[in-house]
Amino acid sequence: MITEYNQGRQDNKLVAITVYKYLRKFWQRGKVKNALLPDYVNSGGKGKRRKAGSQKRGRPRKYKHDPEIGEGINITEQDRQIFRIAINKFYRNQKQNSLMTVYKLMIKNYYAEEFHYNENNVKFSVLIPPEKQPTFTQFRYWYETENSNLEKTITARRGAKRFALEHRAILGTSKQETIGPGSRYQIDATVADVYLVSQYNRDWIIGRPVIYVIIDVFSRMIVGVYVGLEGPSWLGAMMALSNVASDKVLFCQEYGLTITEEQWPCHHIPESILGDRGELAGMTVETMIPNLFIRIENAAPYRADWKGLVERHFKVIHEQVKPFLPGFVDKDFRQRGARDYRLDARLDINQFTEIILELIFYHNAHELKTYNRDEEMIADDVPPIPLELWKWGIMKRSGKLRTINEDIVKLNLMPSAQARITERGIRFKSMYYTCEKAINEMWFEKARSQMLSKSEKSLSISYDPRKMDFIYLRSPDGRDFEKCFLLDPDERYTHKTIYEVEYLLAYEDLQKRKREGEQLQNEVDLMAKIESIASRAQQETEKYQDKSESNKQKNSGIREHRAQEKAQRREVEAFELKSDNKPSSPQKIEKSKPESKQSHSSNSSQPNHLDLLAQKRQERKRGK
């Protein structure tokens, strides 16, 4: 009885404590029903790692009573250390293994009881029982819990460049650091996905053209374009950059399109140009930077996103022309059974350029889908249309655009080199040129007379490698030039490219080197023939030479001997027309006594006056 009474008191006390706890929570937390909800936020020990004990943690296995499956194991610090080693060794590398593959490699290398080799010396692993191995779920849970540094993992697997291009956060826009039109242009090239035919023979397929596009970052206006077969290279970029400063009305007339100045009012050079590390890197831009005052910026390698505007525009071009152009390259090109799209080519390069120009007109005159207008644009109610943004920027943000003569722009875009003044002309790559200034100032005469110093002979020139008929003498500031013409003796270089000229010179040098051995052999043979003739002459002279005469006597008779030789040669060399006799060979005049000389002179057809002089000289000696 007493026991039951004490038990009732104890129960009433617990009820009172419970009621008081709930009443206190209700009053403290705003007197609402949700105040009585349990504090689930404090459950689970979030962010805290539980210590491993004898009891298996986590959800129990469905077939834990099966001895081959077992209950599983708790992950210890030793297991976690193995996980870290496996991730660094098999996951964070350029092989890009999947997490499942990494798990299998980890089990193979670190959860094996022993290793053995077969007869082919192949190493095999004997794994520990499955119930003692960590599961893939445990491995993945640990990886997702501890490997929170996503940048480190992606950089290790794919490289820093790919992370920056494809996985980094996009927190900026291309419009940053541009205050108006001309602050920065972006330039890039792509190979169009369409095959063309030749203008000269429409049965010829000439391949895919190259498209260069230059966009103003501030207004998204397309300010320059080139469609051709050059590039991607400096020649293609040079054509696009020269188009930036050209009159677009005249440019469109070349392709049969009539526009007004207001439709495409872009003929200015910018403050800076952003390109990639291809065309705008190296010595080719060295003259453009100081003479045109254009700052060249190059994107980092594999960072096409730095030129996102122009890169995106190429995709738009291909999407717009794909449904209509014959010869367009589809995704299944070159796959087995696919049609060869090259055979569908119908457009020539001028017709394709006309299509590209129409796309440019459409782009410049229609609203942009993504363009964040600033407060001033919103206040002036400027629509996000490139042409309107360009005009508004010139009125409100002008100051960066500059207009320069198109020829001066082309002069500073062309490759530069050094030429030399010689007596034959201005020499450049074995070609010779002249100009009016050189003739008026007598450069070539001074060069022949050695009146020019070494520095005066050197000239800075610009040239178009596609046509070497002309070169241009450039002033130091790049704002003036003198046109030089190819000289007539070098007309073999007329209408030739620099590559054809260099190939010709290299071919001639190769042939010259090949002939050097043969020529040397011929020279050695010539020397042998000369030595043979000289030796024969030496022997004949020794045979007939009179040893009794002194050197003075030999020298004193030179005139007489020459006269006799001349008389004899006249008989041999005299012309005789329609002669049936064979030409007589020169007779040998043997050395003989003075009596034979007299008899020989008597047989001569002409009197020998030298003999008479010799007789008189002898008579004078006797008289003395």
XYZ file of C-alpha atoms in Angstrom:
624
model
C 0.000 0.000 0.000
C 2.774 2.364 0.962
C 4.741 1.300 -2.071
C 1.897 2.173 -4.418
C 1.515 5.542 -2.728
C 5.215 6.400 -3.178
C 5.074 5.312 -6.822
C 2.105 7.622 -7.429
C 3.910 10.562 -5.904
C 6.920 9.930 -8.080
C 4.824 9.809 -11.246
C 3.019 13.051 -10.327
C 6.385 14.725 -9.830
C 7.618 13.661 -13.284
C 4.405 14.891 -14.858
C 4.782 18.228 -13.131
C 8.387 18.563 -14.334
C 7.384 17.714 -17.883
C 4.464 20.128 -17.886
C 6.648 22.869 -16.416
C 9.328 22.248 -19.109
C 6.813 22.595 -21.928
C 5.122 25.623 -20.339
C 8.492 27.356 -19.929
C 9.465 26.608 -23.552
C 6.039 27.844 -24.731
C 6.303 31.111 -22.804
C 9.966 31.725 -23.685
C 9.536 31.144 -27.438
C 6.640 33.422 -28.198
C 3.585 31.470 -27.084
C 3.075 29.772 -30.477
C 2.489 26.105 -31.235
C 5.821 25.723 -33.066
C 7.584 26.649 -29.848
C 6.888 23.132 -28.580
C 8.735 21.445 -31.521
C 11.848 19.442 -30.579
C 15.272 21.070 -31.078
C 16.293 19.041 -34.109
C 19.027 21.541 -34.837
C 21.035 20.143 -31.960
C 20.784 16.532 -33.110
C 23.372 14.613 -35.125
C 26.441 16.522 -33.989
C 26.772 18.534 -37.238
C 30.380 19.221 -38.117
C 31.657 16.841 -35.445
C 33.248 13.481 -36.151
C 32.026 10.637 -33.943
C 34.512 8.371 -32.336
C 34.628 4.810 -33.589
C 33.544 2.148 -31.121
C 32.594 -1.488 -31.177
C 29.086 -0.704 -32.441
C 28.687 -0.211 -36.222
C 27.603 3.336 -37.048
C 25.231 4.367 -39.780
C 22.394 2.569 -41.487
C 22.541 -1.198 -40.880
C 23.028 -3.447 -43.880
C 20.014 -5.257 -45.249
C 21.759 -8.656 -45.330
C 24.041 -8.190 -42.339
C 23.181 -11.681 -41.060
C 24.808 -13.240 -44.132
C 28.330 -14.250 -43.035
C 29.810 -13.335 -46.451
C 28.389 -9.799 -46.214
C 28.617 -9.088 -42.546
C 27.749 -5.931 -40.689
C 30.629 -3.874 -42.114
C 33.299 -1.792 -40.444
C 33.646 1.682 -38.999
C 36.082 3.997 -40.819
C 39.143 4.614 -38.656
C 41.868 7.226 -38.927
C 44.068 4.640 -40.643
C 41.385 4.145 -43.315
C 41.041 7.873 -43.807
C 44.806 8.155 -44.333
C 44.576 5.473 -47.035
C 41.701 7.401 -48.638
C 43.838 10.545 -48.820
C 46.740 8.677 -50.388
C 44.444 7.060 -52.972
C 42.830 10.386 -53.922
C 46.182 12.117 -54.405
C 47.668 9.189 -56.311
C 44.836 7.988 -58.520
C 42.306 10.839 -58.720
C 44.233 14.107 -58.837
C 46.163 13.490 -62.050
C 45.821 13.983 -65.787
C 44.341 10.491 -66.328
C 40.985 11.754 -64.993
C 39.979 8.445 -63.387
C 36.441 8.187 -62.067
C 35.821 7.932 -58.317
C 34.761 4.277 -58.727
C 38.014 3.483 -60.550
C 39.989 5.181 -57.775
C 38.123 3.095 -55.179
C 38.977 -0.144 -56.988
C 42.637 0.827 -57.338
C 42.725 1.664 -53.636
C 41.275 -1.719 -52.636
C 43.728 -3.474 -54.966
C 46.790 -1.748 -53.539
C 45.988 -1.156 -49.869
C 43.419 -3.796 -48.802
C 45.177 -6.951 -49.885
C 46.401 -9.732 -47.592
C 49.170 -10.854 -49.879
C 50.508 -10.638 -53.439
C 51.626 -13.407 -55.755
C 52.962 -13.739 -59.294
C 51.872 -16.160 -61.993
C 54.038 -17.913 -64.537
C 54.081 -14.757 -66.728
C 55.380 -12.683 -63.796
C 52.065 -10.817 -63.473
C 51.386 -9.484 -59.976
C 48.032 -10.423 -58.396
C 46.462 -9.151 -55.179
C 44.593 -11.391 -52.698
C 42.046 -9.069 -51.042
C 40.948 -9.210 -47.420
C 37.396 -10.471 -46.762
C 34.636 -8.137 -48.078
C 33.147 -7.542 -44.625
C 36.470 -5.998 -43.561
C 36.769 -3.676 -46.595
C 35.417 -0.105 -46.662
C 32.492 0.262 -49.048
C 32.365 2.635 -51.978
C 29.589 4.560 -50.205
C 31.864 5.145 -47.220
C 34.706 6.187 -49.530
C 32.482 8.621 -51.441
C 31.029 10.049 -48.194
C 34.545 10.720 -46.914
C 35.577 12.310 -50.247
C 32.554 14.653 -50.313
C 33.085 15.557 -46.660
C 36.799 16.292 -46.649
C 37.555 17.356 -50.256
C 35.822 20.703 -50.354
C 38.593 22.427 -52.381
C 37.016 22.082 -55.838
C 39.590 24.317 -57.550
C 42.472 22.163 -56.349
C 40.843 18.966 -57.569
C 39.852 20.270 -61.015
C 43.212 21.954 -61.505
C 45.021 18.703 -60.718
C 42.803 16.699 -63.077
C 42.366 19.112 -65.996
C 44.961 21.848 -65.525
C 44.825 25.444 -64.398
C 44.016 26.725 -67.895
C 40.963 24.526 -68.319
C 39.751 25.441 -64.838
C 40.053 29.145 -65.636
C 38.276 28.670 -68.970
C 35.444 26.293 -68.060
C 35.000 26.135 -64.275
C 35.905 29.490 -62.747
C 33.285 31.890 -61.401
C 32.119 34.511 -63.932
C 32.164 37.716 -61.926
C 33.062 40.301 -64.594
C 31.994 41.440 -68.058
C 33.802 42.406 -71.252
C 32.506 45.940 -70.861
C 34.692 46.639 -67.837
C 37.403 49.277 -68.329
C 35.728 50.634 -71.481
C 34.332 54.139 -71.290
C 33.169 54.578 -74.861
C 33.507 53.489 -78.498
C 37.104 52.735 -79.428
C 38.331 52.026 -75.910
C 38.926 48.414 -76.841
C 38.346 46.283 -79.916
C 38.343 42.491 -79.887
C 39.671 40.523 -82.862
C 39.538 36.837 -83.605
C 39.340 34.413 -86.510
C 37.586 31.169 -87.281
C 37.405 28.767 -90.195
C 33.864 28.825 -91.560
C 31.973 25.543 -91.658
C 31.179 25.783 -95.358
C 33.003 24.749 -98.517
C 33.377 27.181 -101.424
C 34.065 26.973 -105.142
C 36.454 29.045 -107.207
C 35.415 32.268 -108.913
C 37.478 31.376 -111.956
C 36.267 27.818 -112.369
C 33.136 26.903 -110.444
C 33.999 23.243 -110.830
C 36.946 23.712 -108.450
C 36.359 23.253 -104.707
C 38.720 25.591 -102.839
C 37.970 24.563 -99.256
C 36.685 26.562 -96.287
C 37.215 30.311 -95.910
C 38.611 32.180 -92.914
C 36.476 34.825 -91.192
C 38.046 37.646 -89.179
C 35.710 39.799 -87.103
C 36.582 42.895 -85.041
C 34.016 44.111 -82.462
C 33.891 47.270 -80.388
C 33.523 46.151 -76.764
C 31.528 49.177 -75.568
C 28.783 49.160 -78.208
C 29.107 45.569 -79.574
C 29.379 47.171 -83.029
C 31.197 45.122 -85.676
C 33.804 47.575 -86.948
C 35.892 45.374 -89.239
C 35.686 42.109 -91.152
C 37.717 39.980 -93.529
C 36.559 36.910 -95.421
C 39.231 35.174 -97.437
C 41.697 32.344 -97.692
C 44.531 33.933 -95.673
C 45.087 32.571 -92.225
C 44.384 32.402 -89.527
C 47.637 34.359 -89.830
C 49.006 37.872 -89.731
C 47.962 38.433 -93.363
C 44.324 37.770 -92.485
C 44.541 39.938 -89.362
C 46.206 42.659 -91.445
C 43.301 42.655 -93.884
C 40.742 42.866 -91.060
C 42.626 45.662 -89.279
C 42.919 47.669 -92.488
C 39.181 47.216 -92.992
C 38.640 48.888 -89.606
C 39.947 52.186 -90.991
C 38.404 51.868 -94.472
C 35.282 53.567 -95.827
C 32.568 50.962 -95.407
C 30.400 52.451 -98.168
C 33.135 51.886 -100.757
C 33.966 48.522 -99.236
C 30.393 47.267 -99.619
C 30.227 48.533 -103.198
C 32.949 46.014 -104.102
C 30.418 43.265 -103.343
C 27.432 44.910 -104.990
C 25.867 46.204 -101.747
C 24.637 49.789 -101.417
C 24.605 51.301 -97.934
C 24.782 54.779 -96.451
C 27.353 56.198 -94.062
C 24.788 56.100 -91.227
C 24.305 52.333 -91.582
C 27.953 51.517 -90.870
C 29.760 54.655 -89.634
C 32.954 52.861 -88.565
C 36.262 53.946 -90.072
C 38.307 54.668 -86.942
C 41.241 53.078 -85.142
C 40.901 52.290 -81.420
C 42.951 52.882 -78.316
C 43.616 49.161 -77.760
C 43.030 45.831 -79.496
C 42.568 42.546 -77.640
C 43.571 39.426 -79.531
C 45.062 36.050 -78.846
C 48.722 35.086 -78.776
C 48.800 34.222 -82.471
C 48.545 37.068 -84.956
C 49.093 39.955 -82.525
C 52.289 38.581 -81.004
C 55.799 38.992 -82.339
C 57.600 41.420 -84.611
C 54.698 41.914 -87.016
C 52.990 44.438 -84.743
C 56.144 46.343 -83.802
C 55.506 49.142 -86.322
C 51.804 49.439 -85.529
C 52.273 50.125 -81.821
C 54.488 53.261 -81.959
C 53.253 54.709 -85.264
C 49.495 54.254 -84.840
C 49.539 54.546 -81.023
C 47.481 51.378 -80.566
C 47.970 49.313 -77.421
C 48.071 45.590 -78.142
C 46.598 43.219 -75.558
C 46.851 39.465 -75.804
C 44.691 36.955 -73.969
C 46.367 34.246 -71.963
C 46.799 30.832 -73.616
C 43.570 28.798 -73.758
C 41.556 31.777 -72.503
C 39.104 32.332 -75.335
C 36.637 33.621 -72.737
C 38.643 36.845 -72.551
C 37.357 37.519 -76.083
C 33.858 36.270 -75.358
C 32.069 38.794 -77.580
C 33.759 37.868 -80.826
C 33.868 34.151 -79.947
C 30.115 34.139 -79.365
C 29.508 35.967 -82.631
C 31.137 33.164 -84.626
C 28.652 30.707 -83.141
C 25.783 33.016 -84.072
C 27.052 33.272 -87.658
C 27.169 29.498 -88.070
C 23.716 29.057 -86.545
C 22.199 31.615 -88.895
C 23.725 30.398 -92.154
C 23.566 26.631 -91.583
C 19.983 26.038 -92.823
C 20.558 27.866 -96.113
C 24.094 27.288 -97.395
C 25.012 24.342 -99.605
C 28.306 22.750 -98.641
C 27.833 23.434 -94.918
C 29.767 21.023 -92.681
C 27.486 19.184 -90.250
C 28.406 17.336 -87.061
C 28.482 13.924 -88.757
C 31.049 15.071 -91.324
C 33.596 12.333 -92.165
C 31.622 9.709 -90.248
C 31.038 6.374 -91.890
C 28.120 6.530 -94.289
C 27.773 10.342 -94.075
C 27.505 12.434 -97.205
C 30.601 14.309 -98.346
C 29.492 17.924 -97.929
C 32.408 19.185 -100.011
C 30.608 18.039 -103.125
C 27.671 20.319 -102.270
C 29.785 23.499 -102.499
C 28.094 26.168 -104.647
C 29.090 29.587 -103.248
C 32.224 31.464 -104.274
C 34.129 33.655 -101.846
C 32.492 36.926 -102.946
C 29.012 35.504 -102.514
C 29.888 34.174 -99.073
C 31.337 37.568 -98.130
C 28.063 39.171 -99.221
C 26.190 36.868 -96.841
C 28.541 37.741 -93.975
C 28.017 41.458 -94.645
C 24.259 40.999 -94.504
C 24.648 39.284 -91.132
C 26.768 42.210 -89.929
C 24.118 44.728 -91.007
C 21.508 42.713 -89.119
C 23.666 42.494 -85.990
C 24.504 46.195 -85.939
C 20.886 47.286 -86.338
C 19.036 44.897 -84.007
C 18.631 44.677 -80.261
C 21.118 42.733 -78.158
C 19.712 40.035 -75.901
C 22.292 40.499 -73.168
C 23.558 44.037 -72.600
C 23.518 45.786 -69.233
C 22.878 49.484 -69.771
C 24.255 51.883 -67.186
C 22.208 54.595 -65.475
C 23.065 57.270 -68.036
C 21.935 55.061 -70.905
C 18.689 54.276 -69.123
C 18.110 57.984 -68.445
C 18.612 58.785 -72.142
C 16.433 55.794 -73.133
C 19.103 54.340 -75.406
C 18.005 50.952 -76.797
C 20.601 48.134 -76.565
C 21.240 48.227 -80.318
C 24.913 48.344 -81.404
C 24.360 51.154 -83.905
C 22.451 53.270 -81.359
C 24.980 52.539 -78.612
C 27.784 53.570 -81.004
C 26.118 56.869 -81.850
C 25.256 57.573 -78.199
C 28.803 56.728 -77.124
C 30.302 59.132 -79.662
C 28.086 61.961 -78.375
C 28.462 61.214 -74.657
C 31.672 59.181 -74.294
C 33.790 60.279 -77.269
C 37.539 60.759 -77.144
C 39.053 57.357 -78.005
C 38.266 57.096 -81.714
C 40.801 58.435 -84.227
C 40.671 58.727 -88.007
C 43.844 58.071 -90.024
C 44.377 57.848 -93.762
C 43.751 54.302 -94.934
C 47.084 54.125 -96.794
C 48.974 55.077 -93.619
C 47.152 52.368 -91.690
C 48.036 49.796 -94.350
C 51.640 51.023 -94.400
C 52.043 50.351 -90.690
C 50.213 47.035 -90.870
C 52.450 45.600 -93.593
C 55.537 43.641 -92.531
C 58.679 45.732 -92.183
C 62.268 44.926 -93.086
C 65.607 46.496 -93.950
C 66.729 47.207 -97.537
C 70.112 48.426 -98.781
C 71.189 51.070 -101.302
C 73.580 49.706 -103.943
C 74.852 50.950 -107.295
C 72.304 48.664 -108.999
C 69.295 49.899 -107.010
C 67.592 49.435 -103.648
C 68.302 45.801 -102.845
C 65.769 43.693 -100.945
C 65.946 39.883 -100.988
C 67.991 39.842 -104.232
C 65.450 42.146 -105.926
C 66.281 45.711 -106.977
C 63.949 48.699 -106.802
C 64.102 52.378 -107.585
C 62.044 55.448 -106.740
C 61.845 59.089 -107.694
C 63.587 60.268 -104.550
C 66.518 57.920 -105.108
C 66.969 59.170 -108.669
C 66.705 62.857 -107.717
C 69.177 62.535 -104.850
C 71.537 60.272 -106.858
C 71.597 57.478 -104.271
C 72.923 54.837 -106.660
C 75.747 57.034 -108.016
C 76.802 57.860 -104.458
C 76.746 54.185 -103.529
C 79.029 53.330 -106.449
C 81.377 56.168 -105.553
C 81.523 55.024 -101.912
C 80.000 58.317 -100.753
C 77.367 56.731 -98.484
C 78.069 55.592 -94.961
C 76.939 52.211 -93.677
C 73.978 53.731 -91.833
C 72.936 55.787 -94.878
C 72.815 52.675 -97.052
C 70.268 50.971 -94.769
C 66.572 51.780 -95.331
C 63.420 50.842 -93.369
C 60.780 49.537 -95.753
C 57.296 48.029 -95.688
C 56.098 45.455 -98.187
C 53.090 43.338 -98.974
C 54.290 39.719 -99.162
C 51.487 38.891 -101.609
C 52.852 41.197 -104.321
C 56.508 42.147 -104.599
C 56.117 44.598 -107.491
C 56.462 47.451 -104.979
C 58.077 48.248 -101.674
C 57.554 51.386 -99.596
C 60.199 53.531 -97.923
C 58.703 54.444 -94.564
C 59.393 57.666 -92.690
C 60.590 57.280 -89.074
C 57.163 58.239 -87.671
C 55.278 56.001 -90.108
C 53.150 58.864 -91.419
C 54.702 59.198 -94.885
C 56.183 56.878 -97.491
C 57.897 56.702 -100.875
C 56.730 54.083 -103.373
C 59.503 52.042 -105.018
C 59.142 50.116 -108.283
C 60.756 46.885 -109.358
C 63.515 47.450 -111.914
C 63.182 45.954 -115.405
C 66.143 43.533 -115.104
C 64.277 41.848 -112.264
C 60.977 41.496 -114.094
C 61.040 37.787 -113.362
C 59.793 38.742 -109.888
C 56.819 40.696 -111.274
C 53.436 39.648 -109.851
C 55.134 37.171 -107.531
C 54.615 36.710 -103.805
C 57.463 36.845 -101.328
C 57.081 33.117 -100.825
C 57.487 32.436 -104.543
C 60.546 34.685 -104.668
C 62.135 33.031 -101.650
C 61.369 29.604 -103.100
C 62.961 30.598 -106.425
C 66.090 31.933 -104.723
C 66.361 28.859 -102.524
C 65.873 26.582 -105.543
C 68.557 28.405 -107.502
C 70.916 28.219 -104.541
C 70.231 24.492 -104.262
C 70.940 23.946 -107.959
C 74.114 26.035 -107.664
C 75.329 23.902 -104.798
C 74.536 20.752 -106.762
C 76.567 22.080 -109.713
C 79.533 23.072 -107.578
C 80.954 19.539 -107.601
C 80.559 19.210 -111.370
C 81.965 22.696 -111.943
C 84.956 21.960 -109.739
C 85.589 18.791 -111.707
C 85.442 20.744 -114.980
C 87.893 23.326 -113.622
C 90.291 20.571 -112.559
C 90.010 19.013 -116.046
C 90.716 22.417 -117.595
C 93.812 22.824 -115.459
C 95.002 19.390 -116.583
C 94.524 20.324 -120.270
C 96.385 23.601 -119.817
C 99.220 21.815 -118.035
C 99.354 19.247 -120.854
C 99.563 21.923 -123.547
C 102.174 23.849 -121.602
C 104.215 20.695 -121.092
C 104.053 19.840 -124.808
C 105.120 23.367 -125.686
C 108.006 23.127 -123.241
C 109.204 19.908 -124.833
C 108.965 21.237 -128.399
C 110.736 24.462 -127.485
C 113.544 22.580 -125.759
C 113.915 20.408 -128.854
C 114.369 23.249 -131.339
C 116.033 25.869 -129.118
C 119.547 26.948 -130.017
C 121.660 26.630 -126.884
C 124.569 28.532 -128.408
C 122.792 31.897 -128.445
C 122.954 34.151 -125.433
C 119.951 35.639 -123.740
C 120.785 39.047 -125.235
C 120.843 37.642 -128.734
C 117.507 35.971 -128.170
C 115.900 39.192 -126.956
C 117.398 41.335 -129.708
C 115.580 39.431 -132.470
C 112.029 39.779 -131.111
C 110.932 42.317 -133.713
C 112.361 40.363 -136.642
C 110.853 37.122 -135.395
C 107.460 38.777 -134.852
C 107.501 40.161 -138.373
C 108.261 36.724 -139.807
C 105.516 35.155 -137.687
C 103.052 37.817 -138.769
C 103.839 37.273 -142.428
C 103.361 33.562 -142.077
C 100.075 34.002 -140.141
C 98.729 36.329 -142.813
C 99.053 33.577 -145.380
C 97.189 31.175 -143.118
C 94.500 33.595 -141.909
C 93.738 35.257 -145.273
C 90.109 34.834 -146.477
C 89.526 32.728 -149.602
C 85.894 32.303 -150.618
C 84.643 29.163 -152.422
C 87.893 27.422 -151.929
C 88.031 23.672 -152.579
C 91.290 23.278 -150.724
C 91.319 22.398 -147.098
C 92.554 25.124 -144.777
C 96.226 24.812 -144.299
C 97.574 24.402 -140.841
C 100.107 26.851 -139.436
C 103.651 25.931 -140.467
C 106.345 25.533 -137.919
C 109.234 27.930 -138.286
C 112.299 26.071 -137.245
C 115.330 27.768 -135.795
C 118.058 27.844 -138.470
C 121.190 29.666 -139.494
C 121.086 33.200 -140.899
C 121.565 31.762 -144.409
C 118.286 29.858 -144.146
C 116.616 33.014 -142.985
C 117.692 34.784 -146.132
C 116.531 31.962 -148.337
C 113.201 31.894 -146.488
C 112.786 35.596 -146.877
C 113.509 35.363 -150.554
C 110.662 32.901 -150.957
C 108.272 35.209 -149.170
C 105.693 37.048 -151.222
C 106.582 40.311 -149.490
C 110.020 41.971 -149.069
C 111.516 41.402 -145.642
C 112.417 44.904 -144.493
C 113.692 43.640 -141.193
C 116.356 41.621 -142.988
C 117.495 44.763 -144.758
C 117.715 46.600 -141.457
C 119.725 43.739 -139.997
C 122.172 43.848 -142.944
C 122.650 47.586 -142.521
C 123.273 47.121 -138.810
C 125.976 44.513 -139.616
C 127.579 46.829 -142.147
C 127.738 49.665 -139.588
C 129.445 47.360 -137.136
C 132.065 46.370 -139.736
C 132.687 50.011 -140.593
C 133.453 50.779 -136.962
